[in-house]
Amino acid sequence: MTWPSGWAVQVLPQEEATTQTPPRVSRQRAVKNDANGDPVLVMELTMSQVEPGHEVNLQGVLLEMRKSVQKDFFQGGYQSVCNKIHPATLSRLQALETTCTVTQNGRHVLSQTLVAALDADKAYVFSYAGQAEAYAASQDEIRNARNSLRL
């Protein structure tokens, strides 16, 4: 994946791999900071190994993720409305996507998009979230990063 120039990229801790097994989960995150060094937008790509023979209900997974996001925002004093889960693509894979608009006292403060896709033995989640203005202003960077994915 090609992260946008100027973003702080982190490879997050993952489950330990052994000589016989690859890592079960790997995560990468890129953070866009403002002039003061405060984060205004975060993109994250997570890859999880899927057990052989395990059927993944992608819509169910995305619904649970969306519910969790909404619950977390609610507990923080925010309201959120998410659009209907709809078909999308992530790299070469068919995916499902939803975007949540987060408000506080009626003012749009954050947006978050969740995209989930399945390959033969891997599940991917690409998410990006940020302050409303930064989210809107960064759509080209987000699109370029998303289009650079080779899954």
mmCIF file of C-alpha atoms in Angstrom, residues 33-121:
data_model
loop_
_atom_site.group_PDB
_atom_site.id
_atom_site.type_symbol
_atom_site.label_atom_id
_atom_site.label_comp_id
_atom_site.label_asym_id
_atom_site.label_seq_id
_atom_site.Cartn_x
_atom_site.Cartn_y
_atom_site.Cartn_z
ATOM 1 C CA ASN A 33 -1.580 15.620 11.510
ATOM 2 C CA ASP A 34 -2.404 19.315 11.408
ATOM 3 C CA ALA A 35 0.192 22.086 11.749
ATOM 4 C CA ASN A 36 0.144 21.649 15.548
ATOM 5 C CA GLY A 37 0.850 17.915 15.260
ATOM 6 C CA ASP A 38 -2.684 16.935 16.267
ATOM 7 C CA PRO A 39 -4.256 14.035 14.337
ATOM 8 C CA VAL A 40 -7.044 15.073 11.957
ATOM 9 C CA LEU A 41 -7.419 11.906 9.862
ATOM 10 C CA VAL A 42 -6.530 8.239 10.326
ATOM 11 C CA MET A 43 -6.483 5.429 7.748
ATOM 12 C CA GLU A 44 -6.017 1.815 8.779
ATOM 13 C CA LEU A 45 -5.741 -1.482 6.921
ATOM 14 C CA THR A 46 -6.256 -4.718 8.850
ATOM 15 C CA MET A 47 -5.725 -8.203 7.425
ATOM 16 C CA SER A 48 -6.962 -11.269 9.315
ATOM 17 C CA GLN A 49 -6.319 -14.896 8.421
ATOM 18 C CA VAL A 50 -9.525 -16.893 7.989
ATOM 19 C CA GLU A 51 -9.523 -20.466 9.246
ATOM 20 C CA PRO A 52 -9.892 -23.036 6.436
ATOM 21 C CA GLY A 53 -13.549 -23.944 5.984
ATOM 22 C CA HIS A 54 -14.802 -20.976 8.031
ATOM 23 C CA GLU A 55 -17.625 -19.042 6.366
ATOM 24 C CA VAL A 56 -17.421 -15.296 6.983
ATOM 25 C CA ASN A 57 -20.657 -13.307 6.896
ATOM 26 C CA LEU A 58 -19.158 -10.065 5.585
ATOM 27 C CA GLN A 59 -22.396 -8.087 5.958
ATOM 28 C CA GLY A 60 -22.743 -9.329 9.548
ATOM 29 C CA VAL A 61 -19.144 -8.388 10.346
ATOM 30 C CA LEU A 62 -19.599 -4.890 8.913
ATOM 31 C CA LEU A 63 -22.907 -4.440 10.769
ATOM 32 C CA GLU A 64 -21.201 -5.347 14.061
ATOM 33 C CA MET A 65 -18.305 -2.996 13.338
ATOM 34 C CA ARG A 66 -20.723 -0.183 12.505
ATOM 35 C CA LYS A 67 -22.729 -0.855 15.667
ATOM 36 C CA SER A 68 -19.548 -0.774 17.755
ATOM 37 C CA VAL A 69 -18.443 2.519 16.179
ATOM 38 C CA GLN A 70 -21.855 4.078 16.810
ATOM 39 C CA LYS A 71 -21.899 2.848 20.418
ATOM 40 C CA ASP A 72 -18.410 4.265 21.066
ATOM 41 C CA PHE A 73 -19.389 7.651 19.638
ATOM 42 C CA PHE A 74 -22.653 7.665 21.632
ATOM 43 C CA GLN A 75 -20.765 6.948 24.850
ATOM 44 C CA GLY A 76 -18.532 9.921 24.028
ATOM 45 C CA GLY A 77 -21.533 12.248 23.751
ATOM 46 C CA TYR A 78 -21.879 12.155 19.969
ATOM 47 C CA GLN A 79 -24.680 11.118 17.641
ATOM 48 C CA SER A 80 -23.945 9.157 14.487
ATOM 49 C CA VAL A 81 -25.890 8.211 11.407
ATOM 50 C CA CYS A 82 -24.514 5.631 8.987
ATOM 51 C CA ASN A 83 -25.572 5.077 5.414
ATOM 52 C CA LYS A 84 -26.838 1.729 4.202
ATOM 53 C CA ILE A 85 -24.158 -0.914 3.708
ATOM 54 C CA HIS A 86 -23.554 -1.068 -0.027
ATOM 55 C CA PRO A 87 -21.346 -2.934 -2.529
ATOM 56 C CA ALA A 88 -17.903 -1.505 -3.206
ATOM 57 C CA THR A 89 -14.456 -2.709 -4.220
ATOM 58 C CA LEU A 90 -11.214 -2.919 -2.305
ATOM 59 C CA SER A 91 -8.301 -3.531 -4.641
ATOM 60 C CA ARG A 92 -9.425 -6.423 -6.870
ATOM 61 C CA LEU A 93 -11.946 -7.719 -4.316
ATOM 62 C CA GLN A 94 -15.686 -7.246 -4.034
ATOM 63 C CA ALA A 95 -16.364 -5.423 -0.783
ATOM 64 C CA LEU A 96 -19.047 -3.859 1.372
ATOM 65 C CA GLU A 97 -18.861 -0.282 2.622
ATOM 66 C CA THR A 98 -20.614 2.103 4.992
ATOM 67 C CA THR A 99 -19.924 5.681 6.059
ATOM 68 C CA CYS A 100 -20.974 7.242 9.353
ATOM 69 C CA THR A 101 -21.514 10.950 9.928
ATOM 70 C CA VAL A 102 -20.890 11.960 13.527
ATOM 71 C CA THR A 103 -22.445 15.061 15.052
ATOM 72 C CA GLN A 104 -22.319 16.831 18.375
ATOM 73 C CA ASN A 105 -25.108 19.269 19.245
ATOM 74 C CA GLY A 106 -26.222 19.088 15.605
ATOM 75 C CA ARG A 107 -22.793 20.039 14.212
ATOM 76 C CA HIS A 108 -20.970 17.627 11.871
ATOM 77 C CA VAL A 109 -17.654 16.896 13.593
ATOM 78 C CA LEU A 110 -16.372 13.568 12.213
ATOM 79 C CA SER A 111 -16.852 11.089 9.395
ATOM 80 C CA GLN A 112 -15.792 7.453 9.304
ATOM 81 C CA THR A 113 -15.867 4.919 6.470
ATOM 82 C CA LEU A 114 -15.542 1.159 6.912
ATOM 83 C CA VAL A 115 -14.803 -1.136 3.957
ATOM 84 C CA ALA A 116 -14.622 -4.928 4.357
ATOM 85 C CA ALA A 117 -13.585 -7.557 1.794
ATOM 86 C CA LEU A 118 -12.822 -11.273 1.670
ATOM 87 C CA ASP A 119 -10.220 -13.225 -0.228
ATOM 88 C CA ALA A 120 -9.782 -17.006 -0.168
ATOM 89 C CA ASP A 121 -8.123 -17.173 3.256
#
